Amino acid sequence: MKTCLVVDDSRVIRKVARKIVESLGFACEEAGDGQEALDQCRKHMPDAILLDWNMPVMNGLEFLVALRAEENGKKPVVIFCTTENDMSNITQALRAGADEYVMKPFDGEIIESKFAEVGLV
Amino acid sequence: MLTESKFRFLSEDVKKRSGLMLGPEKGYLVESRLSPLARTEGFASVEALVDQMMRGDAALSARAAEALATHETFFFRDRTPFDVFAETIAPVLKTVLHGRKAKIWCAACSSGQEPYSLAMLLEEMPGLDADIVATDLCNSVLEKARAGLYSQFEVQRGLAIQRLVKHFEQTGDTWRISPRLRQMVRFEVGNLLEDFGKYGKQDVIFCRNVLIYFDIEAKAKILDRLANQLQPHGYLILGAAETVVGLTEALKPVPGQRGLYARPEALEKIKAA
């Protein structure tokens, strides 16, 4: 079974995202900030990562840059999922190595559409 | 709810105007789609609105037919037709057009996501230019299409983020299709029951997810007339739940290409080649 790591400091968002990615056939793991996510990736690299931007300790963009520098760090498909909805944020994320970008608020349909876009479903 | 006789009047009137079939099971749809119209037109109920239609108010009948149509659409809907366009149709057009611009018609285009998706593909594809005409029965969706303004929700359905960045400008909470793409598409009011002559011969016609709402007789007539508007090498693309089989001899399915149809003589050429 493919795995998806949901990285968000909001437990509510993680719960909503978990339901959606599980319905798409993924096993779901969770992390509350970028550092936690990076620690988890070093132990087990997931197939996909749903990534919030603004988080304490290490934000999503810092995490992404660190992830892509890791051994095997190019493997996960990274989908930003954030309220940072400006074009400038989107291009910054893409340059840092994001594969897709979801602007909050999101629903299951949008996540499924974006997963299809990057070939995950 | 409408009485049986009023429902029958409504369904016959709508079918005559737009081709849409309203079976008796569509009572909920009539209520949900005509209630807003009844309110804005100042009627106490859908029934009062239909009463006015029965008195011969043609303008109101036309608005009711528009309100009853389904406008569901999104960018790159169903994906396959766009892959077929890029991988199968475009290479053929490049060889037969000899530098001429392709003519593409999106019939029943709703709020414009289908023609704009094609415009994106064409812009990303070297060596093929096209004029796209996109038609719909309904004025209000065409206004939206012409403006090219889409909500955050709409631009996240079916659209890769790279395409959003490449082909849209952000204006506050909404996203506007680039002027380049807007220039490639001409939007016009068009009714599938009316004469197609003014559109001229097309290289490709997209007519997806609209004939499912029509009865067999109307489907057959429209397919014959669409075939008439195609160049000899032209292609018709229908929705996933639609077909020409059993409805017309003027078009045949292209083997191995879901949703793609061509004139029989064009298929003979493909087989021979």
PDB file of C-alpha atoms in Angstrom, chain A residues 85-87 90-91 94 98-105 107 109-110 113-114 116-117, chain B residues 72 74 79 152-153 155-166 168-170 175:
ATOM      1  CA  ASN A  85      -2.743  31.536  -2.216  1.00  0.00           C
ATOM      2  CA  ASP A  86      -0.701  34.164  -4.030  1.00  0.00           C
ATOM      3  CA  MET A  87       0.890  33.439  -7.388  1.00  0.00           C
ATOM      4  CA  ILE A  90       2.941  29.125  -5.829  1.00  0.00           C
ATOM      5  CA  THR A  91       5.942  29.850  -8.039  1.00  0.00           C
ATOM      6  CA  LEU A  94       7.340  25.033  -7.514  1.00  0.00           C
ATOM      7  CA  ALA A  98       6.783  21.037  -5.147  1.00  0.00           C
ATOM      8  CA  ASP A  99       4.859  18.878  -7.645  1.00  0.00           C
ATOM      9  CA  GLU A 100       1.393  20.285  -7.077  1.00  0.00           C
ATOM     10  CA  TYR A 101      -0.312  23.023  -5.106  1.00  0.00           C
ATOM     11  CA  VAL A 102      -3.696  23.047  -3.406  1.00  0.00           C
ATOM     12  CA  MET A 103      -5.140  26.338  -2.215  1.00  0.00           C
ATOM     13  CA  LYS A 104      -7.181  26.012   0.951  1.00  0.00           C
ATOM     14  CA  PRO A 105     -10.049  25.574   1.490  1.00  0.00           C
ATOM     15  CA  ASP A 107     -12.273  19.200  -0.472  1.00  0.00           C
ATOM     16  CA  GLU A 109     -12.651  16.336  -5.100  1.00  0.00           C
ATOM     17  CA  ILE A 110      -9.762  18.806  -5.356  1.00  0.00           C
ATOM     18  CA  SER A 113      -8.005  15.862  -8.974  1.00  0.00           C
ATOM     19  CA  LYS A 114      -4.490  16.909  -7.879  1.00  0.00           C
ATOM     20  CA  ALA A 116      -4.596  12.371 -10.577  1.00  0.00           C
ATOM     21  CA  GLU A 117      -2.637  15.311 -12.028  1.00  0.00           C
TER      22      GLU A 117
ATOM     23  CA  GLU B  72     -21.442  21.196 -15.131  1.00  0.00           C
ATOM     24  CA  PHE B  74     -14.312  21.694 -15.564  1.00  0.00           C
ATOM     25  CA  ARG B  79      -8.715  13.896 -19.663  1.00  0.00           C
ATOM     26  CA  GLN B 152     -10.271  29.292  -6.810  1.00  0.00           C
ATOM     27  CA  PHE B 153     -12.409  26.160  -6.638  1.00  0.00           C
ATOM     28  CA  VAL B 155      -9.172  26.410 -11.239  1.00  0.00           C
ATOM     29  CA  GLN B 156      -8.335  23.504  -8.943  1.00  0.00           C
ATOM     30  CA  ARG B 157     -10.565  20.997 -10.736  1.00  0.00           C
ATOM     31  CA  GLY B 158      -8.645  19.239 -13.511  1.00  0.00           C
ATOM     32  CA  LEU B 159      -5.977  21.893 -13.938  1.00  0.00           C
ATOM     33  CA  ALA B 160      -2.303  21.173 -13.251  1.00  0.00           C
ATOM     34  CA  ILE B 161      -0.652  23.891 -11.157  1.00  0.00           C
ATOM     35  CA  GLN B 162       1.913  24.561 -13.882  1.00  0.00           C
ATOM     36  CA  ARG B 163      -0.940  25.407 -16.259  1.00  0.00           C
ATOM     37  CA  LEU B 164      -2.508  27.733 -13.694  1.00  0.00           C
ATOM     38  CA  VAL B 165       0.795  29.587 -13.379  1.00  0.00           C
ATOM     39  CA  LYS B 166       1.344  29.654 -17.131  1.00  0.00           C
ATOM     40  CA  PHE B 168      -3.811  32.631 -15.703  1.00  0.00           C
ATOM     41  CA  GLU B 169      -3.484  35.966 -13.961  1.00  0.00           C
ATOM     42  CA  GLN B 170      -4.560  36.319 -10.373  1.00  0.00           C
ATOM     43  CA  TRP B 175      -8.202  33.828 -11.691  1.00  0.00           C
TER      44      TRP B 175
END
